[in-house]
CSV table of C-alpha atoms and ligand atoms in Angstrom, one decimal:
chain,number,residue,atom,x,y,z
A,1,MET,CA,2.3,15.3,4.1
A,2,ALA,CA,1.9,15.9,0.3
A,3,ARG,CA,5.3,15.7,-1.2
A,4,THR,CA,7.4,16.6,-4.6
A,5,LEU,CA,9.7,13.5,-6.1
A,6,LEU,CA,12.7,13.0,-8.4
A,7,VAL,CA,12.4,9.7,-9.9
A,8,THR,CA,15.4,9.2,-12.4
A,9,GLY,CA,15.7,6.4,-15.3
A,10,GLY,CA,11.7,6.0,-14.3
A,11,ALA,CA,11.6,4.4,-18.3
A,12,GLY,CA,13.7,2.1,-17.7
A,13,PHE,CA,13.8,-2.2,-15.6
A,14,ILE,CA,12.9,-0.8,-12.2
A,15,GLY,CA,12.7,2.7,-12.8
A,16,SER,CA,9.2,1.9,-14.3
A,17,HIS,CA,7.5,-0.5,-11.8
A,18,LEU,CA,8.9,2.4,-8.6
A,19,VAL,CA,7.0,5.4,-10.7
A,20,ARG,CA,3.9,3.3,-11.0
A,21,ARG,CA,3.6,2.1,-7.6
A,22,LEU,CA,4.2,5.3,-5.9
A,23,VAL,CA,2.1,7.2,-8.3
A,24,GLN,CA,-0.6,5.0,-7.1
A,25,ARG,CA,0.4,4.6,-3.8
A,26,TYR,CA,0.4,8.2,-2.8
A,27,PRO,CA,-2.0,9.9,-4.5
A,28,ASP,CA,-0.8,13.5,-2.8
A,29,TYR,CA,2.6,13.5,-4.1
A,30,ARG,CA,3.9,14.5,-7.6
A,31,ILE,CA,5.9,12.4,-9.2
A,32,LEU,CA,8.3,13.5,-12.0
A,33,ASN,CA,10.2,11.2,-13.7
A,34,LEU,CA,13.3,12.6,-15.5
A,35,ASP,CA,14.5,10.0,-18.3
A,36,LEU,CA,16.5,10.7,-21.0
A,37,LEU,CA,14.6,7.6,-22.9
A,38,THR,CA,18.2,5.6,-24.0
A,39,TYR,CA,17.9,2.0,-25.9
A,40,ALA,CA,17.2,0.7,-22.1
A,41,GLY,CA,14.1,3.6,-21.8
A,42,ASN,CA,10.5,2.8,-22.5
A,43,LEU,CA,7.4,5.0,-21.9
A,44,GLU,CA,5.1,2.4,-23.5
A,45,ASN,CA,6.7,0.5,-19.7
A,46,LEU,CA,4.6,3.4,-17.6
A,47,ARG,CA,1.7,3.6,-20.3
A,48,ASP,CA,-1.3,2.6,-18.2
A,49,ILE,CA,-0.6,5.7,-15.7
A,50,GLU,CA,0.7,8.3,-17.8
A,51,ASP,CA,-2.5,10.2,-17.6
A,52,ALA,CA,-2.6,10.1,-13.9
A,53,ASP,CA,-3.0,13.5,-12.3
A,54,ASN,CA,0.0,13.3,-10.3
A,55,TYR,CA,2.6,12.3,-12.5
A,56,THR,CA,4.6,14.0,-14.7
A,57,PHE,CA,7.0,12.5,-17.7
A,58,VAL,CA,10.6,14.8,-19.0
A,59,LYS,CA,12.6,14.0,-21.7
A,60,GLY,CA,15.8,14.5,-20.2
A,61,ASP,CA,19.0,14.4,-19.0
A,62,ILE,CA,20.7,14.0,-15.5
A,63,CYS,CA,23.9,15.6,-17.0
A,64,ASP,CA,21.6,18.6,-17.7
A,65,SER,CA,22.6,21.0,-15.2
A,66,SER,CA,20.4,24.5,-16.5
A,67,LEU,CA,17.5,21.2,-16.8
A,68,LEU,CA,18.2,20.2,-13.6
A,69,GLN,CA,18.2,24.0,-11.6
A,70,ASN,CA,14.6,24.8,-13.3
A,71,LEU,CA,13.4,21.4,-12.6
A,72,PHE,CA,13.8,22.1,-9.2
A,73,ARG,CA,13.0,25.5,-9.3
A,74,ASP,CA,10.6,25.1,-11.2
A,75,TYR,CA,8.6,22.0,-9.1
A,76,GLY,CA,10.2,21.8,-6.1
A,77,ILE,CA,11.1,18.9,-5.6
A,78,ASP,CA,11.9,17.9,-2.2
A,79,GLY,CA,12.5,14.5,-2.4
A,80,VAL,CA,15.0,12.5,-5.1
A,81,ILE,CA,14.7,8.9,-5.8
A,82,HIS,CA,18.0,8.4,-8.5
A,83,LEU,CA,18.6,5.7,-10.4
A,84,ALA,CA,19.1,6.7,-13.5
A,85,ALA,CA,22.1,5.2,-14.3
A,86,GLU,CA,23.9,2.9,-18.1
A,87,SER,CA,24.0,-1.0,-16.3
A,88,HIS,CA,24.9,-3.2,-18.1
A,89,VAL,CA,27.9,-4.6,-17.4
A,90,ASP,CA,28.4,-6.3,-21.1
A,91,ARG,CA,28.3,-3.0,-22.4
A,92,SER,CA,30.4,-1.7,-19.9
A,93,ILE,CA,33.4,-3.1,-20.9
A,94,LEU,CA,32.5,-2.0,-24.9
A,95,ASN,CA,32.5,1.4,-23.8
A,96,PRO,CA,33.7,2.1,-20.1
A,97,THR,CA,33.2,6.1,-20.4
A,98,ALA,CA,29.5,6.0,-21.1
A,99,PHE,CA,29.3,5.0,-17.3
A,100,VAL,CA,31.9,7.5,-16.6
A,101,THR,CA,29.6,10.4,-17.8
A,102,THR,CA,26.3,8.9,-16.8
A,103,ASN,CA,27.2,7.1,-13.4
A,104,VAL,CA,29.4,9.3,-12.3
A,105,LEU,CA,29.4,12.9,-13.4
A,106,GLY,CA,25.2,12.3,-14.0
A,107,THR,CA,25.5,11.6,-10.2
A,108,VAL,CA,27.8,14.0,-9.1
A,109,THR,CA,25.6,16.7,-11.2
A,110,LEU,CA,21.6,15.8,-9.6
A,111,LEU,CA,23.4,16.0,-6.5
A,112,ASN,CA,25.0,19.6,-7.0
A,113,ALA,CA,21.4,20.3,-8.6
A,114,ALA,CA,19.4,18.8,-5.6
A,115,ARG,CA,22.1,20.9,-2.7
A,116,GLN,CA,21.7,24.2,-3.9
A,117,ALA,CA,18.1,23.9,-4.0
A,118,TRP,CA,18.3,22.6,-0.4
A,119,GLY,CA,20.1,24.2,1.5
A,120,ASP,CA,20.6,23.4,4.8
A,121,ARG,CA,16.3,22.0,4.6
A,122,ASP,CA,16.5,18.3,7.2
A,123,ASP,CA,12.9,17.6,5.2
A,124,VAL,CA,14.2,15.9,1.9
A,125,ARG,CA,15.9,13.8,1.1
A,126,PHE,CA,18.3,11.8,-1.3
A,127,TYR,CA,18.2,8.0,-2.9
A,128,HIS,CA,20.6,6.6,-4.5
A,129,VAL,CA,20.5,2.9,-5.6
A,130,SER,CA,23.1,1.6,-6.1
A,131,THR,CA,24.2,-2.7,-7.0
A,132,ASP,CA,25.4,-5.1,-4.8
A,133,GLU,CA,28.4,-5.1,-7.6
A,134,VAL,CA,30.4,-2.5,-5.9
A,135,TYR,CA,31.7,-4.8,-3.4
A,136,GLY,CA,33.3,-7.4,-5.4
A,137,SER,CA,33.3,-11.0,-5.8
A,138,LEU,CA,32.4,-13.7,-3.3
A,139,ARG,CA,33.9,-17.3,-1.7
A,140,ASP,CA,31.4,-20.0,-0.7
A,141,GLY,CA,30.2,-19.2,2.6
A,142,GLU,CA,31.1,-15.0,2.0
A,143,TYR,CA,27.4,-12.1,2.5
A,144,PHE,CA,27.2,-8.9,1.4
A,145,LEU,CA,27.3,-6.9,4.6
A,146,GLU,CA,26.5,-2.6,4.8
A,147,THR,CA,29.8,-2.9,5.8
A,148,THR,CA,32.4,-5.2,3.6
A,149,ALA,CA,34.1,-3.3,1.5
A,150,TYR,CA,33.9,-1.8,-1.4
A,151,ASN,CA,35.9,-3.9,-4.1
A,152,PRO,CA,34.5,-3.3,-7.3
A,153,GLN,CA,36.1,-5.6,-10.7
A,154,SER,CA,33.8,-3.9,-13.8
A,155,PRO,CA,33.5,-0.2,-15.1
A,156,TYR,CA,29.9,-0.5,-14.5
A,157,SER,CA,30.5,-1.7,-10.9
A,158,ALA,CA,33.4,0.5,-10.6
A,159,SER,CA,30.9,3.7,-12.2
A,160,LYS,CA,28.8,2.7,-9.3
A,161,ALA,CA,31.3,2.5,-6.4
A,162,ALA,CA,31.9,6.0,-7.9
A,163,SER,CA,28.7,7.1,-7.1
A,164,ASP,CA,28.3,5.6,-4.4
A,165,HIS,CA,31.3,7.5,-2.7
A,166,PHE,CA,30.5,10.6,-4.1
A,167,VAL,CA,26.8,10.9,-2.4
A,168,ARG,CA,28.6,9.8,1.1
A,169,ALA,CA,30.7,12.8,0.9
A,170,TYR,CA,28.2,14.6,0.0
A,171,GLY,CA,26.7,13.5,3.2
A,172,ASN,CA,30.0,14.1,5.6
A,173,THR,CA,31.2,17.1,3.4
A,174,TYR,CA,28.0,19.7,3.1
A,175,GLY,CA,25.5,18.0,5.4
A,176,PHE,CA,23.3,17.0,2.5
A,177,PRO,CA,21.3,14.3,3.9
A,178,PHE,CA,21.2,11.0,2.2
A,179,VAL,CA,20.6,7.1,1.6
A,180,ILE,CA,21.9,4.5,-0.5
A,181,SER,CA,20.8,0.9,-0.8
A,182,ASN,CA,22.7,-2.1,-3.1
A,183,CYS,CA,20.5,-4.2,-3.7
A,184,SER,CA,21.0,-8.3,-6.0
A,185,ASN,CA,20.3,-9.1,-9.4
A,186,ASN,CA,16.3,-7.6,-10.4
A,187,TYR,CA,14.0,-9.6,-12.6
A,188,GLY,CA,10.6,-9.3,-14.5
A,189,PRO,CA,8.8,-7.7,-16.8
A,190,TYR,CA,10.4,-4.3,-18.9
A,191,GLN,CA,13.9,-6.1,-18.4
A,192,PHE,CA,15.5,-4.8,-21.2
A,193,PRO,CA,17.1,-8.0,-23.9
A,194,GLU,CA,19.9,-7.7,-23.0
A,195,LYS,CA,20.5,-9.0,-19.2
A,196,LEU,CA,20.2,-13.0,-18.7
A,197,LEU,CA,16.7,-13.7,-18.2
A,198,PRO,CA,14.3,-11.6,-20.5
A,199,LEU,CA,17.4,-12.4,-23.1
A,200,PHE,CA,17.3,-16.4,-22.5
A,201,ILE,CA,13.7,-16.8,-22.8
A,202,ALA,CA,13.3,-14.0,-26.1
A,203,ASN,CA,16.3,-16.2,-27.3
A,204,ILE,CA,14.6,-19.8,-26.2
A,205,VAL,CA,11.4,-18.3,-28.2
A,206,GLN,CA,12.6,-17.3,-31.6
A,207,GLU,CA,15.3,-20.5,-31.2
A,208,LYS,CA,18.2,-18.8,-31.3
A,209,ALA,CA,21.6,-19.7,-29.6
A,210,LEU,CA,21.4,-20.2,-25.4
A,211,PRO,CA,25.5,-18.1,-24.9
A,212,VAL,CA,26.8,-19.3,-21.5
A,213,TYR,CA,29.1,-17.4,-20.4
A,214,GLY,CA,33.0,-19.5,-19.5
A,215,GLN,CA,31.2,-22.6,-17.7
A,216,GLY,CA,27.9,-21.2,-16.4
A,217,LEU,CA,29.2,-21.9,-12.6
A,218,ASN,CA,28.8,-17.8,-12.0
A,219,VAL,CA,26.0,-17.1,-9.4
A,220,ARG,CA,24.0,-14.1,-8.8
A,221,ASP,CA,21.0,-14.0,-5.9
A,222,TRP,CA,17.7,-13.2,-8.1
A,223,LEU,CA,15.0,-10.7,-6.2
A,224,TRP,CA,11.0,-10.0,-8.0
A,225,VAL,CA,12.2,-6.3,-9.3
A,226,GLU,CA,8.2,-5.3,-7.5
A,227,ASP,CA,10.4,-6.9,-3.9
A,228,HIS,CA,13.3,-4.6,-4.7
A,229,CYS,CA,10.9,-1.5,-5.6
A,230,ALA,CA,9.0,-2.0,-2.2
A,231,ALA,CA,12.1,-1.9,-0.6
A,232,ILE,CA,13.4,1.1,-1.3
A,233,ASP,CA,9.8,2.9,-0.7
A,234,LEU,CA,10.2,1.9,2.6
A,235,ILE,CA,13.4,2.2,3.6
A,236,PHE,CA,13.0,6.1,1.3
A,237,HIS,CA,10.1,6.7,3.8
A,238,GLN,CA,11.8,5.2,7.2
A,239,GLY,CA,15.8,4.4,6.8
A,240,GLN,CA,17.5,6.6,8.4
A,241,ASN,CA,19.4,9.2,6.3
A,242,GLY,CA,23.2,8.3,6.0
A,243,GLU,CA,22.5,5.2,6.2
A,244,THR,CA,22.8,2.3,3.9
A,245,TYR,CA,21.1,-0.3,3.2
A,246,ASN,CA,21.5,-4.1,1.3
A,247,ILE,CA,18.4,-5.3,-0.4
A,248,GLY,CA,17.9,-9.1,-1.7
A,249,GLY,CA,16.0,-12.0,-1.5
A,250,ARG,CA,18.4,-14.8,-0.7
A,251,ASN,CA,17.8,-17.0,-3.3
A,252,GLU,CA,21.3,-18.3,-5.3
A,253,TRP,CA,21.6,-19.7,-8.1
A,254,LYS,CA,24.0,-20.8,-10.3
A,255,ASN,CA,23.7,-19.5,-13.8
A,256,ILE,CA,24.2,-23.1,-15.2
A,257,ASP,CA,21.2,-24.2,-12.7
A,258,LEU,CA,19.4,-21.7,-13.4
A,259,ILE,CA,19.3,-21.8,-17.5
A,260,HIS,CA,18.1,-25.4,-17.6
A,261,LEU,CA,15.5,-24.3,-14.4
A,262,LEU,CA,14.3,-21.7,-16.9
A,263,CYS,CA,14.3,-24.2,-20.3
A,264,ARG,CA,12.3,-27.0,-18.3
A,265,LYS,CA,9.8,-24.3,-17.5
A,266,MET,CA,10.2,-22.7,-21.3
A,267,ASP,CA,9.3,-25.8,-22.3
A,268,GLU,CA,5.8,-26.3,-20.6
A,269,LYS,CA,4.9,-23.2,-21.3
A,270,LEU,CA,5.8,-23.5,-25.1
A,271,GLY,CA,4.2,-27.4,-25.4
A,272,ARG,CA,7.8,-28.1,-26.3
A,273,PRO,CA,9.4,-31.0,-26.0
A,274,ALA,CA,11.4,-32.1,-22.8
A,275,GLY,CA,15.4,-31.4,-23.3
A,276,HIS,CA,14.3,-28.7,-26.4
A,277,SER,CA,15.3,-25.2,-25.2
A,278,ALA,CA,18.3,-27.2,-23.3
A,279,SER,CA,19.7,-27.9,-27.0
A,280,LEU,CA,19.2,-24.2,-27.1
A,281,ILE,CA,22.9,-24.0,-25.1
A,282,ARG,CA,26.3,-23.4,-26.6
A,283,TYR,CA,29.5,-22.3,-23.7
A,284,VAL,CA,31.0,-19.3,-24.8
A,285,THR,CA,34.3,-17.6,-24.3
A,286,ASP,CA,33.8,-15.8,-20.5
A,287,ARG,CA,32.7,-12.4,-19.5
A,288,PRO,CA,36.3,-10.3,-18.8
A,289,GLY,CA,36.4,-10.5,-15.2
A,290,HIS,CA,33.4,-12.4,-14.8
A,291,ASP,CA,32.8,-12.3,-11.0
A,292,MET,CA,32.7,-15.6,-10.0
A,293,ARG,CA,29.3,-15.1,-7.0
A,294,TYR,CA,27.2,-12.5,-5.5
A,295,ALA,CA,24.8,-13.0,-2.0
A,296,ILE,CA,23.1,-10.5,0.2
A,297,ASP,CA,22.6,-10.1,4.0
A,298,PRO,CA,20.1,-8.5,4.2
A,299,SER,CA,19.5,-8.6,8.0
A,300,LYS,CA,19.7,-5.3,8.0
A,301,LEU,CA,16.4,-4.3,6.2
A,302,GLU,CA,14.5,-6.4,7.5
A,303,ARG,CA,15.4,-6.1,11.5
A,304,GLU,CA,15.1,-2.7,11.7
A,305,LEU,CA,12.2,-1.7,8.9
A,306,GLY,CA,10.9,-5.4,8.4
A,307,TRP,CA,11.3,-5.9,4.7
A,308,THR,CA,10.7,-9.2,3.6
A,309,PRO,CA,10.9,-10.7,0.1
A,310,SER,CA,6.3,-10.7,-1.1
A,311,LEU,CA,7.3,-14.0,-4.3
A,312,THR,CA,8.6,-17.4,-3.7
A,313,PHE,CA,11.4,-17.3,-6.9
A,314,GLU,CA,9.1,-20.0,-8.2
A,315,GLU,CA,6.0,-17.5,-8.5
A,316,GLY,CA,8.8,-14.5,-10.4
A,317,LEU,CA,9.8,-16.7,-12.7
A,318,ALA,CA,6.4,-18.1,-13.9
A,319,ARG,CA,5.3,-14.4,-13.4
A,320,THR,CA,8.0,-13.0,-14.9
A,321,ILE,CA,7.8,-16.1,-18.2
A,322,ASP,CA,4.0,-14.4,-18.7
A,323,TRP,CA,4.7,-11.7,-18.9
A,324,TYR,CA,7.3,-11.8,-21.4
A,325,LEU,CA,5.0,-15.2,-24.4
A,326,SER,CA,2.6,-12.4,-23.6
A,327,HIS,CA,4.6,-9.0,-25.0
A,328,GLN,CA,6.0,-11.0,-27.6
A,329,GLU,CA,6.1,-7.6,-29.6
A,330,TRP,CA,7.1,-5.1,-27.3
A,331,VAL,CA,10.6,-7.4,-27.0
A,332,ASN,CA,10.1,-6.8,-30.7
A,333,ARG,CA,10.8,-3.9,-30.5
A,334,VAL,CA,12.9,-2.9,-27.7
A,335,GLN,CA,15.6,-5.6,-29.4
A,336,SER,CA,15.1,-4.0,-33.3
A,337,GLY,CA,16.0,-0.9,-31.4
A,338,ALA,CA,12.3,0.7,-33.5
A,339,TYR,CA,12.0,2.1,-30.0
A,340,GLN,CA,12.7,5.1,-31.3
A,341,ASP,CA,10.6,5.8,-34.2
A,342,TYR,CA,7.7,4.2,-31.9
A,343,TYR,CA,7.8,6.9,-30.0
A,344,GLN,CA,7.9,9.6,-32.1
A,345,GLU,CA,4.8,8.2,-33.5
A,346,GLN,CA,3.1,7.6,-30.0
A,347,TYR,CA,4.3,10.3,-28.1
A,348,GLY,CA,6.2,12.4,-30.8
A,349,THR,CA,4.0,15.8,-29.6
A,350,ARG,CA,5.1,15.9,-26.4
B,401,NAD,P1,17.6,0.4,-17.5
B,401,NAD,O1,18.8,0.6,-18.3
B,401,NAD,O2,16.3,-0.5,-17.1
B,401,NAD,O3,16.8,1.6,-17.5
B,401,NAD,C1,17.8,3.2,-16.8
B,401,NAD,C2,16.9,3.9,-17.2
B,401,NAD,O4,17.6,5.2,-16.9
B,401,NAD,C3,16.5,3.8,-18.8
B,401,NAD,O5,15.0,4.3,-18.5
B,401,NAD,C4,17.6,5.3,-19.1
B,401,NAD,O6,16.8,5.6,-20.3
B,401,NAD,C5,17.8,6.1,-18.1
B,401,NAD,N1,19.2,7.2,-18.6
B,401,NAD,C6,20.4,6.6,-18.7
B,401,NAD,N2,21.2,6.9,-19.2
B,401,NAD,C7,20.0,8.8,-18.8
B,401,NAD,C8,20.7,9.8,-18.3
B,401,NAD,N3,21.7,10.4,-18.8
B,401,NAD,N4,19.6,10.6,-18.6
B,401,NAD,C9,18.0,10.3,-18.1
B,401,NAD,N5,18.2,9.2,-18.0
B,401,NAD,C10,19.0,8.5,-18.0
B,401,NAD,O7,18.2,0.0,-15.6
B,401,NAD,P2,17.9,-0.7,-14.3
B,401,NAD,O8,18.2,-2.1,-14.0
B,401,NAD,O9,16.4,-0.1,-14.3
B,401,NAD,O10,18.6,-0.2,-12.9
B,401,NAD,C11,18.0,0.5,-12.8
B,401,NAD,C12,19.1,1.5,-11.3
B,401,NAD,O11,19.2,0.2,-11.1
B,401,NAD,C13,20.6,1.7,-12.2
B,401,NAD,O12,20.9,2.9,-11.3
B,401,NAD,C14,21.1,0.1,-11.8
B,401,NAD,O13,22.7,0.4,-11.4
B,401,NAD,C15,20.6,0.1,-10.1
B,401,NAD,N6,20.1,-1.7,-10.0
B,401,NAD,C16,19.9,-2.6,-10.9
B,401,NAD,C17,19.7,-3.3,-10.7
B,401,NAD,C18,19.0,-5.0,-11.6
B,401,NAD,O14,19.7,-6.1,-11.3
B,401,NAD,N7,18.9,-4.4,-13.1
B,401,NAD,C19,20.4,-3.9,-9.4
B,401,NAD,C20,20.5,-3.3,-8.6
B,401,NAD,C21,21.1,-2.0,-8.4
B,402,TYD,P1,23.6,-10.2,-16.0
B,402,TYD,O1,22.0,-10.0,-16.7
B,402,TYD,O2,24.5,-9.7,-17.3
B,402,TYD,O3,23.6,-9.4,-14.4
B,402,TYD,P2,25.3,-9.2,-14.5
B,402,TYD,O4,26.2,-9.7,-14.9
B,402,TYD,O5,25.3,-7.1,-13.2
B,402,TYD,O6,24.6,-10.1,-12.5
B,402,TYD,O7,24.3,-11.1,-16.5
B,402,TYD,C1,23.7,-12.9,-14.8
B,402,TYD,C2,24.7,-13.0,-15.3
B,402,TYD,O8,24.4,-14.7,-16.2
B,402,TYD,C3,26.4,-13.4,-15.5
B,402,TYD,O9,27.4,-13.9,-14.3
B,402,TYD,C4,26.6,-13.1,-16.6
B,402,TYD,C5,25.5,-14.8,-17.0
B,402,TYD,N1,25.4,-13.9,-18.7
B,402,TYD,C6,25.5,-15.3,-19.7
B,402,TYD,O10,26.3,-15.9,-19.3
B,402,TYD,N2,25.1,-15.0,-20.5
B,402,TYD,C7,24.8,-13.9,-21.0
B,402,TYD,O11,24.0,-13.6,-22.2
B,402,TYD,C8,24.0,-12.4,-20.5
B,402,TYD,C9,23.2,-11.6,-21.0
B,402,TYD,C10,24.7,-13.5,-19.4
């Protein structure tokens, strides 16, 4: 069936992998990518598919209701996969309001536009891409299930929890057709070098300090970004309306163990003496309100939709390191903030 899908935030880390996958796998779909190109969004991430016949990019804000109304009217959108968000916990601690604006108000603006355009149609779907951080922090032996009560602890996770609640409220109140997924920490190419893995890879290359928050004992559950996108594709097409699916690869790492593994791999790749990268580790003041542990139980997704991760962590980490080492210019450009100039030069006429 031919479809027109609106992907929001498609120039970001996860969004760019998802847009590439959809454009390549579904030649009879039209994929519309709406992205504001904040510091986190780069069209360079989609250079290889930008000329595809079934792909259209629109620069714009999910808070702009008239733009959204026009897009729904002009393109006949019949599916939304919503990823656009402010996504970094440390930034949310410095400026919570930006997270309320984009993540809460932006999501509600998008819900309103979709509801207005779709009326009572039941052949449409709104997919909200969310995070496991909405559930709060776990003790040892506990896992996040779809039924776990929300207990967000950071301004970022509070804003994502609020947006999840609005999506469900629209389902309950207006019969609006939605699905939600809550995923663990992603890693892979094109992740902005403010998140742990790409930041530390960049710092090791540049021989800068590696700032480990607190004692490095916090635990995160890491998933290869393309496995997240495969799950989104599956849930969008085969999930049940009104349902939530947790996505994770059963891959928990204590931060300091992961950092030591990364340091060893980087020494090998860069031909530096063993222990060189680890000597850059610096324990710094902990992140305020730092969640201790996240871990997903993905049984529902595995059982009901047959999803499994495609890569081992060792392979994914090696691919990630190789990608960053061969894309130093991308790292330098996005880190220096020079991306907006680059964008103007490359894409200024669009
Ligand atoms: P990202 O920060 O890399 O990308 C966000 C994208 O949204 C950028 O391209 C940015 O330009 C765009 N954007 C921001 N504000 C916008 C606005 N007002 N209008 C239109 N576009 C806007 O984020 P990511 O890591 O790719 O995360 C994507 C989504 O997945 C987010 O909703 C996030 O909460 C969720 N998520 C992320 C992870 C993770 O580990 N990164 C895990 C689970 C869920
Ligand atoms: P991050 O990649 O910011 O993801 P999240 O906070 O959404 O889980 O951080 C992953 C873990 O690494 C988290 O426990 C915080 C920690 N961390 C550091 O110790 N130092 C850093 O410089 C960063 C960015 C994160």
